[in-house]
Structure formats: C-alpha cells, structure tokens
Amino acid sequence: MRSIQAHAAGNEETLPKRFVFVVKSSGVDKYNLVPEGIENHFVHATTGKKLGNQDRRLGELVDVSLAGRKLPDKLAILEPFKAKTTIIQSLSGKTFSGNHTAGYGALSCHNSERVAIAPTVDCLLGQHLSTGPYAMYGMAMNGSLLEPGWKPEDTYCYPNISAARKGMPVAFQASPRKAFLELFGSAVATPEQRERKLALNGNLMDFLRDDARRIEKRLSAEDKERFSLYTDSFESLRLMEEKKSRLADRIKQHAPGLTDRYDSLSPSARIESHFEVATAALIAGLTNVITLRPDTLGVNYSELGLTESVHNLGHLQEATASNGWTGHQARAEVEKLHLSCIAEMAKKLERIPEGNGTMLDNTTIVYMSCYGGDHHASLTEWPFVLVGGMANKLRMGRYLEYPKYREKGHRTIANLYLTLMQAAGMPTPETFGQLDANLKDLDLTGPLHELLAV
C-alpha cells in the first residue's frame, strides 16, 4: 500500500527502502573482484601472484563505470544486474580485531568480537526503516565460528554479528523451517486461529507485565533499569503478533512453499532456503532489513566435492584441495554459491513493480565478510559487493577502489556505513564507531561521496 500511495502521489522518496547484509566467514577474496580492463593492484605487477595480506599496491583512487566491461568470473552471475552492481575495494577496519572474525565489530565498527558494546548498522537501519513486525531479521547456519563436528543448528543461535544496542545481541534463526513458521505461520492459520492466538498472547503478556511490575517495586534503581528491558519486551512481542496478523493476507500471498528441502543439512540447500525465506519476508513487508550468515569456518561444502572445511580452505592458498582445486579456486567457488543466491534474490525483487521501478531499485544487498579480504586478514582491505540502488541514492554500476591504508584519500568501512545511513534517509553523524588512531591524519568523517548519487 505504501508503494501504491507513493506512486499515485508521484513521490518516489516515500517508497520503502530495504537492506540485506550477507556476511560470510573467512574473508572475501579481493584479487578476483577486479573487472576486465582495470589494473589489478592486488596481485604482483610482474608475476601476477596474489599479494594477500601485503595489501593493495600504491595508487590513486579508482572510480570507473562497469558499463562495457566484463565482470570478473566470480561475479559473472551478476552480469544481468551489472548496472545495479558496485564493487568497493580497499576500505579498512583495522581496529576491529578478533580470532578469525571481527564479530559484532564488522557491522558496529567497534573492537567487539564476542560482546556487543554498540548497535550494529543493520539494526540501526532496521529501526529506522522497518514498519513491519521485525525491525531486523537474522538467519545463520549456526552460532560458533569454529565448531567441531559441524552441522547446522536447528533453533536460534548467536553468530556474534548483529546487536540492537549495547548488551543486546540479536538471535538469528538457524532452521529454515522454524523461520518459515515464525514469519509466515499466519499464512497457514485460519482467521479464528489467528484471533485465538492474539487473545491468548494478549492475556499472557498482560499477566507477565503486571507480575513484572509487582517485582519491580522491590528492586533498586539500578536493577529497575535493567529489569525494564524485560518488561519492554513483553509489549514488543504483543505488537509483533498484532502486526503479523494485520499483514496476514499479504503474507499468505508471498509466503514460499514449505518443503522437505528446509530440513536439508546440505550447506548449499540450507543457504538457498535462508535466501528464499528472507526474500519472501522482504516482499511480504515483515521487515525491511535482513542479515544472513551463509557459513562459518567449520562448514564443509561436500556438494562441491570438498572434504576440507572453510577454515582449512583458507590455509591452502596455492595448495590443492581434495577435488583438485587450489585453495584460491575453492574459495572462489564457495563465494560463487553465495553470489548465485544473491542473484536469485535480485531476480525476484526485480520482478515486482514498485513506484516507477522495481523492489530491487529500492533495495541494497551488501555482500561482505566478517573479517576483511583474506582468511587471516590484516583488516586493511575489506571488499564489498553492492547490488540494488536504494532509490537512486547510490551510484551503481561502478568499480571503486580507494588508496592504500594510511595513504591520502584512504577510507574505512565506517564511511561506507555512513553512506548507507544517509541513502536510507537516516540522521547521520560525522563518524561511526571507533576511529583508527593510525589514520588520525586522514579525514574519516562523512560518507563515501564517490558512492552517493546526490
């Protein structure tokens, strides 16, 4: 309805805006993200070998159009969306250290691997943009990054990615089936069942809230502040169910089919199911921000003929994996699997008219890593692939490569997040997160002006 009203009023600015963050483990290789005809600063100038953590070679800002250029093999599946794709290289996040991951720091720009000490950008965007039941919804394979005897979890988990605020990490749903029932349960329920559930939840929440207030009277001032988080959650749960009930018809229209594939333990099937559920949730208006964690270091992509885990693939480099690929080739194939899901999501959003364009025009999908551009990253090179457009607020169809760490003109991942906030219409501070003391002589304020369309 918001889309129809905006179109009728000729006001494209009021169309819903959406974000999807796809945060993989073990880095996103940067050297194979350079399009045809652009000098690759991430390989040796004469040998062509990957530089790895030696970072980008010296050079000025690279800002070129993708039009007329062949995308690198890894991104070939995004060719139909080339005009709506932007590759960003050489942003740093140096102060966000951790054991194979920056944890919450990847999206909060704080040194915050295991403990949420600040809100993350996905949650901030969700709080600003989402009008549905969920400010932000997360899905992940499982919680632990390095886990022995890996298999997908079948319930909520905490992948240390997203936080609503300090001390409040977001639980991700690992099971596609449970995510389906949680998000689209109203689509398969009768009106009587929905009404009964709302009444039951309302009575239960009233009881819990009143009981909590009785307890609260006996608490100290400090404990009351902490306890209020629990009482606030009761009302939030009630509002969430009411919003889902009001969206029942739209949810029923766009809910995916519940199949046995949602119970598969195959990584690729699990990832595809997560993307399918996430796309439907966006279309149905259940949320405007989704964060997906497609794998962790213990995941074994046996369907690609690999016996090595993602963690072990990161250490292979030029050595050969079980199926004959080099470590670099294997990592690229894993990334292609993720990118194929992004392409499928983009295809579905592209089919749905919205205003004078499509849902994809008002959505930005962000493909990134929780730990820079290599398995054991230096965090001075953090690649991103953006697909969509954010209502023409972002310059898409570009290749942007910033100067090397500490060089004049270098920028950070915080500057990218400020750009996304500004494109979303959020009040934007000058800086975001903790500043890098090594870059005190550089301008770290504001958005990436090369990425903004206006």
Short mmCIF file of C-alpha atoms in Angstrom, two decimals:
data_model
loop_
_atom_site.label_atom_id
_atom_site.label_comp_id
_atom_site.label_asym_id
_atom_site.label_seq_id
_atom_site.Cartn_x
_atom_site.Cartn_y
_atom_site.Cartn_z
CA MET A 1 0.00 0.00 0.00
CA ARG A 2 2.87 2.40 0.74
CA SER A 3 4.21 1.69 -2.75
CA ILE A 4 0.83 2.32 -4.41
CA GLN A 5 0.27 5.53 -2.44
CA ALA A 6 3.76 6.82 -3.25
CA HIS A 7 3.29 6.08 -6.93
CA ALA A 8 -0.14 7.75 -7.02
CA ALA A 9 1.25 10.84 -5.31
CA GLY A 10 4.27 10.90 -7.62
CA ASN A 11 6.54 10.79 -4.57
CA GLU A 12 9.23 8.16 -5.06
CA GLU A 13 11.02 9.39 -1.93
CA THR A 14 8.42 7.74 0.32
CA LEU A 15 8.80 4.26 -1.17
CA PRO A 16 10.03 1.60 1.31
CA LYS A 17 13.81 1.15 1.41
CA ARG A 18 15.40 -2.19 2.27
CA PHE A 19 18.81 -3.66 3.07
CA VAL A 20 20.16 -7.21 3.03
CA PHE A 21 23.56 -7.86 4.61
CA VAL A 22 25.19 -11.15 3.59
CA VAL A 23 28.12 -11.65 5.97
CA LYS A 24 30.35 -14.63 5.17
CA SER A 25 33.25 -16.03 7.15
CA SER A 26 36.94 -16.35 6.20
CA GLY A 27 37.17 -13.17 4.14
CA VAL A 28 36.03 -12.25 0.63
CA ASP A 29 38.96 -12.57 -1.80
CA LYS A 30 39.75 -9.14 -3.22
CA TYR A 31 42.18 -10.01 -6.00
CA ASN A 32 39.48 -11.71 -8.14
CA LEU A 33 36.99 -8.83 -7.87
CA VAL A 34 38.71 -6.58 -10.42
CA PRO A 35 36.77 -6.20 -13.72
CA GLU A 36 38.28 -6.59 -17.17
CA GLY A 37 40.46 -3.73 -18.37
CA ILE A 38 41.33 -2.38 -14.89
CA GLU A 39 44.82 -2.82 -13.46
CA ASN A 40 44.73 -5.33 -10.63
CA HIS A 41 46.52 -3.77 -7.65
CA PHE A 42 46.08 -6.91 -5.53
CA VAL A 43 48.48 -9.11 -7.49
CA HIS A 44 52.21 -8.76 -8.10
CA ALA A 45 52.88 -6.44 -11.05
CA THR A 46 55.16 -8.95 -12.84
CA THR A 47 54.35 -12.43 -11.51
CA GLY A 48 50.59 -11.93 -11.18
CA LYS A 49 50.61 -13.77 -7.84
CA LYS A 50 48.10 -12.79 -5.18
CA LEU A 51 49.55 -10.29 -2.70
CA GLY A 52 47.38 -11.49 0.19
CA ASN A 53 47.88 -9.52 3.37
CA GLN A 54 50.56 -7.34 1.75
CA ASP A 55 47.57 -5.26 0.66
CA ARG A 56 46.95 -3.04 -2.34
CA ARG A 57 49.82 -1.65 -4.37
CA LEU A 58 50.28 2.12 -4.25
CA GLY A 59 47.99 4.14 -6.46
CA GLU A 60 45.27 6.76 -6.65
CA LEU A 61 41.53 6.33 -6.23
CA VAL A 62 39.99 4.18 -8.98
CA ASP A 63 36.41 5.17 -9.88
CA VAL A 64 35.23 3.70 -13.18
CA SER A 65 31.99 2.57 -14.77
CA LEU A 66 31.27 -1.13 -15.23
CA ALA A 67 29.47 -0.39 -18.50
CA GLY A 68 31.19 -2.15 -21.38
CA ARG A 69 33.45 -4.09 -19.04
CA LYS A 70 33.28 -7.82 -18.40
CA LEU A 71 32.75 -8.65 -14.76
CA PRO A 72 35.35 -10.95 -13.17
CA ASP A 73 34.50 -14.65 -13.36
CA LYS A 74 33.46 -14.76 -9.70
CA LEU A 75 30.78 -12.12 -10.33
CA ALA A 76 29.66 -13.37 -13.75
CA ILE A 77 26.26 -14.42 -12.40
CA LEU A 78 25.57 -10.74 -11.60
CA GLU A 79 26.02 -9.72 -15.26
CA PRO A 80 22.23 -9.14 -15.73
CA PHE A 81 22.44 -6.69 -12.82
CA LYS A 82 25.73 -5.03 -13.78
CA ALA A 83 24.14 -1.57 -13.98
CA LYS A 84 22.90 -2.10 -10.42
CA THR A 85 26.15 -3.56 -9.04
CA THR A 86 29.01 -1.67 -7.42
CA ILE A 87 32.29 -3.23 -6.27
CA ILE A 88 34.14 -1.43 -3.46
CA GLN A 89 37.74 -2.24 -2.53
CA SER A 90 40.41 -1.12 -0.02
CA LEU A 91 38.24 0.11 2.83
CA SER A 92 39.83 -0.66 6.19
CA GLY A 93 38.52 -1.76 9.58
CA LYS A 94 41.86 -2.14 11.27
CA THR A 95 40.86 -1.69 14.92
CA PHE A 96 38.22 -4.45 14.93
CA SER A 97 40.35 -7.47 15.77
CA GLY A 98 39.37 -10.99 16.77
CA ASN A 99 40.03 -14.70 16.34
CA HIS A 100 39.17 -15.25 12.66
CA THR A 101 36.34 -12.72 12.94
CA ALA A 102 35.65 -9.14 13.99
CA GLY A 103 32.36 -10.39 15.44
CA TYR A 104 29.96 -7.55 16.16
CA GLY A 105 32.72 -5.17 15.08
CA ALA A 106 32.19 -5.98 11.41
CA LEU A 107 28.88 -4.09 11.50
CA SER A 108 29.35 -1.86 14.56
CA CYS A 109 32.92 -0.63 13.89
CA HIS A 110 33.95 -1.34 17.48
CA ASN A 111 36.52 -3.77 18.84
CA SER A 112 33.69 -6.09 19.78
CA GLU A 113 34.26 -9.69 18.76
CA ARG A 114 32.29 -11.56 21.44
CA VAL A 115 30.45 -8.90 23.45
CA ALA A 116 28.04 -6.42 21.88
CA ILE A 117 29.15 -2.99 23.07
CA ALA A 118 27.31 -0.88 20.47
CA PRO A 119 24.44 -1.21 17.98
CA THR A 120 25.28 -2.57 14.54
CA VAL A 121 24.45 -0.77 11.31
CA ASP A 122 21.89 -3.37 10.19
CA CYS A 123 19.89 -2.92 13.41
CA LEU A 124 20.11 0.86 13.22
CA LEU A 125 18.82 0.79 9.64
CA GLY A 126 16.07 -1.64 10.63
CA GLN A 127 14.93 0.57 13.50
CA HIS A 128 14.70 3.49 11.06
CA LEU A 129 13.18 1.73 8.04
CA SER A 130 11.09 -1.24 9.12
CA THR A 131 7.38 -0.77 9.72
CA GLY A 132 6.56 -4.49 9.91
CA PRO A 133 6.77 -6.86 12.88
CA TYR A 134 10.56 -7.18 12.79
CA ALA A 135 12.94 -4.24 12.83
CA MET A 136 15.60 -6.64 11.52
CA TYR A 137 15.59 -10.41 10.99
CA GLY A 138 18.69 -12.63 11.01
CA MET A 139 19.37 -16.13 9.69
CA ALA A 140 22.57 -18.14 10.10
CA MET A 141 23.91 -21.67 9.75
CA ASN A 142 24.83 -21.80 13.43
CA GLY A 143 26.40 -19.74 16.18
CA SER A 144 30.01 -20.76 16.73
CA LEU A 145 32.56 -19.71 14.15
CA LEU A 146 34.93 -22.63 14.70
CA GLU A 147 32.90 -25.66 15.69
CA PRO A 148 33.98 -29.33 15.91
CA GLY A 149 31.80 -31.94 14.21
CA TRP A 150 29.90 -29.22 12.39
CA LYS A 151 26.28 -29.48 11.39
CA PRO A 152 23.60 -26.79 11.01
CA GLU A 153 21.78 -25.85 14.18
CA ASP A 154 18.02 -26.28 14.38
CA THR A 155 17.00 -23.37 16.55
CA TYR A 156 18.02 -19.84 17.48
CA CYS A 157 21.72 -19.09 17.64
CA TYR A 158 24.02 -16.14 18.25
CA PRO A 159 26.59 -15.73 15.46
CA ASN A 160 28.02 -12.54 17.06
CA ILE A 161 27.03 -10.39 14.10
CA SER A 162 24.15 -8.06 14.99
CA ALA A 163 23.21 -6.07 18.09
CA ALA A 164 20.19 -3.85 18.69
CA ARG A 165 22.17 -1.89 21.27
CA LYS A 166 24.88 -2.35 23.87
CA GLY A 167 24.42 -5.68 25.64
CA MET A 168 21.57 -6.75 23.37
CA PRO A 169 22.77 -9.18 20.66
CA VAL A 170 20.27 -10.35 18.06
CA ALA A 171 19.35 -14.03 17.97
CA PHE A 172 19.44 -15.48 14.44
CA GLN A 173 17.20 -18.33 13.29
CA ALA A 174 19.22 -21.29 12.02
CA SER A 175 16.33 -23.51 10.92
CA PRO A 176 14.62 -22.55 7.63
CA ARG A 177 11.52 -24.50 8.72
CA LYS A 178 11.25 -22.66 12.04
CA ALA A 179 11.92 -19.35 10.32
CA PHE A 180 9.08 -20.14 7.91
CA LEU A 181 6.68 -20.93 10.74
CA GLU A 182 7.76 -17.87 12.72
CA LEU A 183 7.47 -15.48 9.77
CA PHE A 184 4.64 -16.99 7.76
CA GLY A 185 2.69 -19.01 10.33
CA SER A 186 -0.26 -16.65 9.96
CA ALA A 187 -0.42 -17.55 6.28
CA VAL A 188 -1.41 -21.14 7.07
CA ALA A 189 -3.64 -20.36 10.06
CA THR A 190 -7.38 -19.73 9.87
CA PRO A 191 -8.73 -16.31 10.95
CA GLU A 192 -10.19 -17.99 14.05
CA GLN A 193 -6.79 -19.47 14.94
CA ARG A 194 -5.10 -16.10 14.49
CA GLU A 195 -7.70 -14.38 16.67
CA ARG A 196 -7.36 -17.03 19.36
CA LYS A 197 -3.56 -16.75 19.33
CA LEU A 198 -3.72 -12.95 19.63
CA ALA A 199 -6.15 -13.19 22.55
CA LEU A 200 -4.03 -15.82 24.30
CA ASN A 201 -0.82 -13.85 23.75
CA GLY A 202 -2.54 -10.67 24.96
CA ASN A 203 -3.74 -12.28 28.18
CA LEU A 204 -0.35 -13.89 28.78
CA MET A 205 1.52 -10.63 28.15
CA ASP A 206 -0.85 -8.73 30.46
CA PHE A 207 -0.18 -11.26 33.21
CA LEU A 208 3.60 -11.19 32.71
CA ARG A 209 3.70 -7.40 32.59
CA ASP A 210 1.59 -6.99 35.75
CA ASP A 211 3.61 -9.64 37.54
CA ALA A 212 6.83 -7.90 36.49
CA ARG A 213 5.57 -4.57 37.81
CA ARG A 214 4.97 -6.14 41.21
CA ILE A 215 8.53 -7.43 41.26
CA GLU A 216 9.91 -4.11 40.01
CA LYS A 217 8.69 -2.30 43.14
CA ARG A 218 11.14 -4.34 45.23
CA LEU A 219 14.19 -3.55 43.09
CA SER A 220 16.90 -0.92 43.49
CA ALA A 221 17.15 1.94 40.97
CA GLU A 222 19.99 0.22 39.09
CA ASP A 223 18.18 -3.10 38.96
CA LYS A 224 14.96 -1.38 37.82
CA GLU A 225 16.74 -0.02 34.76
CA ARG A 226 18.00 -3.50 33.84
CA PHE A 227 14.64 -5.10 34.60
CA SER A 228 12.82 -2.64 32.34
CA LEU A 229 14.44 -4.38 29.35
CA TYR A 230 12.38 -7.48 30.21
CA THR A 231 9.09 -5.62 30.73
CA ASP A 232 9.58 -3.70 27.47
CA SER A 233 9.99 -6.99 25.62
CA PHE A 234 6.51 -8.18 26.66
CA GLU A 235 4.85 -5.28 24.88
CA SER A 236 7.16 -5.69 21.88
CA LEU A 237 6.07 -9.32 21.47
CA ARG A 238 2.40 -8.35 21.58
CA LEU A 239 2.89 -5.61 18.95
CA MET A 240 4.85 -8.03 16.75
CA GLU A 241 1.98 -10.54 16.69
CA GLU A 242 -0.58 -7.81 16.03
CA LYS A 243 1.42 -6.52 13.07
CA LYS A 244 1.76 -10.02 11.64
CA SER A 245 -1.98 -10.53 11.97
CA ARG A 246 -2.67 -7.32 10.04
CA LEU A 247 -0.30 -8.48 7.28
CA ALA A 248 -1.88 -11.95 7.06
CA ASP A 249 -3.27 -11.61 3.53
CA ARG A 250 -0.02 -10.23 2.11
CA ILE A 251 1.99 -12.88 3.96
CA LYS A 252 -0.22 -15.61 2.51
CA GLN A 253 0.26 -14.20 -0.98
CA HIS A 254 4.07 -14.15 -0.82
CA ALA A 255 4.99 -16.98 1.56
CA PRO A 256 7.21 -19.61 -0.09
CA GLY A 257 6.15 -23.24 -0.21
CA LEU A 258 7.21 -25.25 2.84
CA THR A 259 9.16 -28.24 1.51
CA ASP A 260 11.42 -31.01 2.84
CA ARG A 261 14.38 -29.04 1.48
CA TYR A 262 14.02 -26.74 4.51
CA ASP A 263 15.26 -29.66 6.64
CA SER A 264 18.31 -30.45 4.49
CA LEU A 265 21.71 -30.47 6.19
CA SER A 266 23.49 -29.69 2.92
CA PRO A 267 25.13 -26.24 3.21
CA SER A 268 24.02 -25.13 -0.26
CA ALA A 269 20.41 -26.21 0.32
CA ARG A 270 20.38 -24.54 3.73
CA ILE A 271 21.78 -21.30 2.28
CA GLU A 272 19.29 -21.32 -0.61
CA SER A 273 16.43 -21.89 1.84
CA HIS A 274 17.57 -18.99 4.02
CA PHE A 275 17.64 -16.70 1.00
CA GLU A 276 14.22 -17.89 -0.14
CA VAL A 277 12.67 -17.21 3.27
CA ALA A 278 14.47 -13.85 3.53
CA THR A 279 13.29 -12.69 0.11
CA ALA A 280 9.69 -13.60 0.88
CA ALA A 281 9.91 -11.78 4.23
CA LEU A 282 11.03 -8.59 2.46
CA ILE A 283 8.30 -8.85 -0.18
CA ALA A 284 5.61 -9.53 2.41
CA GLY A 285 6.69 -6.49 4.43
CA LEU A 286 7.60 -8.44 7.56
CA THR A 287 10.86 -6.50 7.78
CA ASN A 288 12.94 -4.10 5.69
CA VAL A 289 16.33 -5.34 6.87
CA ILE A 290 17.67 -8.90 6.72
CA THR A 291 21.10 -10.14 7.79
CA LEU A 292 22.26 -13.55 6.59
CA ARG A 293 25.29 -15.52 7.78
CA PRO A 294 25.70 -18.12 4.98
CA ASP A 295 28.52 -20.12 6.57
CA THR A 296 31.06 -20.45 9.36
CA LEU A 297 34.62 -21.78 9.38
CA GLY A 298 33.56 -25.34 10.21
CA VAL A 299 31.20 -25.67 7.22
CA ASN A 300 32.16 -28.39 4.75
CA TYR A 301 30.84 -27.88 1.20
CA SER A 302 30.80 -31.58 0.33
CA GLU A 303 28.40 -30.90 -2.55
CA LEU A 304 31.34 -29.12 -4.25
CA GLY A 305 33.46 -32.26 -3.84
CA LEU A 306 35.42 -30.74 -0.95
CA THR A 307 36.37 -32.62 2.20
CA GLU A 308 38.10 -29.56 3.71
CA SER A 309 36.24 -27.10 5.92
CA VAL A 310 36.03 -23.39 5.08
CA HIS A 311 38.75 -22.85 7.69
CA ASN A 312 41.11 -25.34 6.06
CA LEU A 313 40.42 -23.94 2.59
CA GLY A 314 41.61 -20.58 3.86
CA HIS A 315 45.02 -22.06 4.67
CA LEU A 316 45.52 -23.93 1.38
CA GLN A 317 46.38 -20.90 -0.78
CA GLU A 318 48.02 -22.45 -3.90
CA ALA A 319 47.96 -25.97 -2.43
CA THR A 320 45.46 -28.47 -3.81
CA ALA A 321 42.12 -29.30 -2.22
CA SER A 322 40.54 -32.77 -2.25
CA ASN A 323 38.79 -32.20 -5.58
CA GLY A 324 41.85 -30.83 -7.37
CA TRP A 325 41.12 -27.12 -6.99
CA THR A 326 43.65 -24.80 -5.38
CA GLY A 327 42.62 -23.14 -2.14
CA HIS A 328 42.01 -19.92 -4.08
CA GLN A 329 39.77 -21.70 -6.59
CA ALA A 330 37.81 -23.45 -3.86
CA ARG A 331 37.21 -20.19 -2.00
CA ALA A 332 36.03 -18.57 -5.25
CA GLU A 333 33.55 -21.40 -5.87
CA VAL A 334 32.14 -21.02 -2.36
CA GLU A 335 31.69 -17.30 -2.96
CA LYS A 336 30.02 -18.06 -6.31
CA LEU A 337 27.49 -20.20 -4.47
CA HIS A 338 26.63 -17.26 -2.20
CA LEU A 339 26.54 -14.85 -5.14
CA SER A 340 24.18 -17.14 -7.04
CA CYS A 341 21.72 -16.83 -4.14
CA ILE A 342 22.13 -13.04 -4.21
CA ALA A 343 21.44 -13.07 -7.95
CA GLU A 344 18.28 -15.14 -7.40
CA MET A 345 17.12 -12.73 -4.70
CA ALA A 346 17.79 -9.78 -7.02
CA LYS A 347 15.85 -11.52 -9.81
CA LYS A 348 12.79 -11.97 -7.60
CA LEU A 349 12.88 -8.38 -6.37
CA GLU A 350 13.37 -7.13 -9.93
CA ARG A 351 10.11 -8.79 -10.99
CA ILE A 352 7.99 -6.82 -8.51
CA PRO A 353 6.94 -3.32 -9.67
CA GLU A 354 7.32 -0.56 -7.12
CA GLY A 355 6.70 3.09 -7.93
CA ASN A 356 8.31 3.83 -11.29
CA GLY A 357 10.75 0.95 -10.88
CA THR A 358 11.01 -2.33 -9.01
CA MET A 359 11.63 -3.53 -5.47
CA LEU A 360 15.29 -4.06 -6.36
CA ASP A 361 15.62 -0.36 -7.15
CA ASN A 362 14.71 0.39 -3.53
CA THR A 363 16.87 -2.37 -2.02
CA THR A 364 20.59 -2.67 -1.42
CA ILE A 365 22.12 -6.13 -0.98
CA VAL A 366 25.57 -5.98 0.66
CA TYR A 367 27.94 -8.95 0.26
CA MET A 368 30.85 -8.78 2.68
CA SER A 369 32.92 -10.73 5.19
CA CYS A 370 33.09 -10.60 8.96
CA TYR A 371 36.88 -10.34 8.66
CA GLY A 372 38.18 -8.43 5.66
CA GLY A 373 39.60 -9.82 2.45
CA ASP A 374 41.67 -12.84 3.49
CA HIS A 375 41.38 -15.83 5.79
CA HIS A 376 43.79 -14.31 8.32
CA ALA A 377 43.18 -10.74 7.27
CA SER A 378 45.19 -7.64 8.09
CA LEU A 379 41.84 -5.79 8.06
CA THR A 380 43.27 -3.01 5.91
CA GLU A 381 41.47 -4.45 2.87
CA TRP A 382 37.74 -5.05 3.26
CA PRO A 383 35.91 -5.72 -0.05
CA PHE A 384 32.18 -5.18 -0.59
CA VAL A 385 29.81 -6.00 -3.44
CA LEU A 386 26.58 -3.98 -3.53
CA VAL A 387 23.56 -4.91 -5.65
CA GLY A 388 20.46 -2.73 -5.96
CA GLY A 389 20.30 1.03 -5.80
CA MET A 390 18.48 2.49 -2.78
CA ALA A 391 16.07 4.62 -4.84
CA ASN A 392 18.89 6.05 -6.97
CA LYS A 393 20.62 7.41 -3.88
CA LEU A 394 23.72 5.33 -4.65
CA ARG A 395 25.88 5.37 -7.78
CA MET A 396 25.62 1.82 -9.07
CA GLY A 397 27.38 0.15 -11.98
CA ARG A 398 30.78 1.29 -10.62
CA TYR A 399 34.13 -0.09 -9.54
CA LEU A 400 35.52 1.90 -6.61
CA GLU A 401 38.98 1.23 -5.22
CA TYR A 402 40.36 3.53 -2.54
CA PRO A 403 44.04 4.35 -1.93
CA LYS A 404 46.07 2.01 0.24
CA TYR A 405 45.82 2.06 4.05
CA ARG A 406 47.34 5.23 5.53
CA GLU A 407 47.65 6.87 2.09
CA LYS A 408 45.88 10.16 1.37
CA GLY A 409 42.29 9.52 0.32
CA HIS A 410 42.00 6.18 2.14
CA ARG A 411 38.59 5.50 3.72
CA THR A 412 37.11 2.95 6.14
CA ILE A 413 34.13 0.63 6.36
CA ALA A 414 32.59 3.14 8.78
CA ASN A 415 32.44 5.65 5.93
CA LEU A 416 30.55 3.08 3.86
CA TYR A 417 28.03 2.54 6.65
CA LEU A 418 27.54 6.31 6.97
CA THR A 419 26.83 6.30 3.22
CA LEU A 420 24.17 3.62 3.60
CA MET A 421 22.58 5.50 6.50
CA GLN A 422 22.45 8.72 4.51
CA ALA A 423 20.99 6.96 1.47
CA ALA A 424 18.32 5.48 3.74
CA GLY A 425 17.36 8.94 4.97
CA MET A 426 18.70 8.48 8.49
CA PRO A 427 20.14 11.32 10.55
CA THR A 428 23.84 10.67 10.04
CA PRO A 429 26.65 11.51 12.49
CA GLU A 430 30.06 12.67 11.29
CA THR A 431 31.71 9.40 12.31
CA PHE A 432 30.57 5.88 13.16
CA GLY A 433 32.18 3.57 15.69
CA GLN A 434 35.75 3.70 16.95
CA LEU A 435 38.24 5.74 14.93
CA ASP A 436 41.54 4.21 13.82
CA ALA A 437 44.37 6.02 15.62
CA ASN A 438 46.73 5.09 12.77
CA LEU A 439 44.63 7.25 10.45
CA LYS A 440 44.50 10.37 12.63
CA ASP A 441 45.99 12.46 9.80
CA LEU A 442 43.26 11.42 7.35
CA ASP A 443 39.68 12.63 7.04
CA LEU A 444 37.48 9.81 8.39
CA THR A 445 34.27 11.85 8.57
CA GLY A 446 31.14 11.56 6.48
CA PRO A 447 30.01 9.21 3.72
CA LEU A 448 31.81 7.97 0.62
CA HIS A 449 30.96 10.83 -1.73
CA GLU A 450 32.05 8.74 -4.73
CA LEU A 451 29.23 6.31 -3.91
CA LEU A 452 26.47 8.83 -3.32
CA ALA A 453 24.42 9.82 -6.35
CA VAL A 454 23.43 13.18 -4.87
#
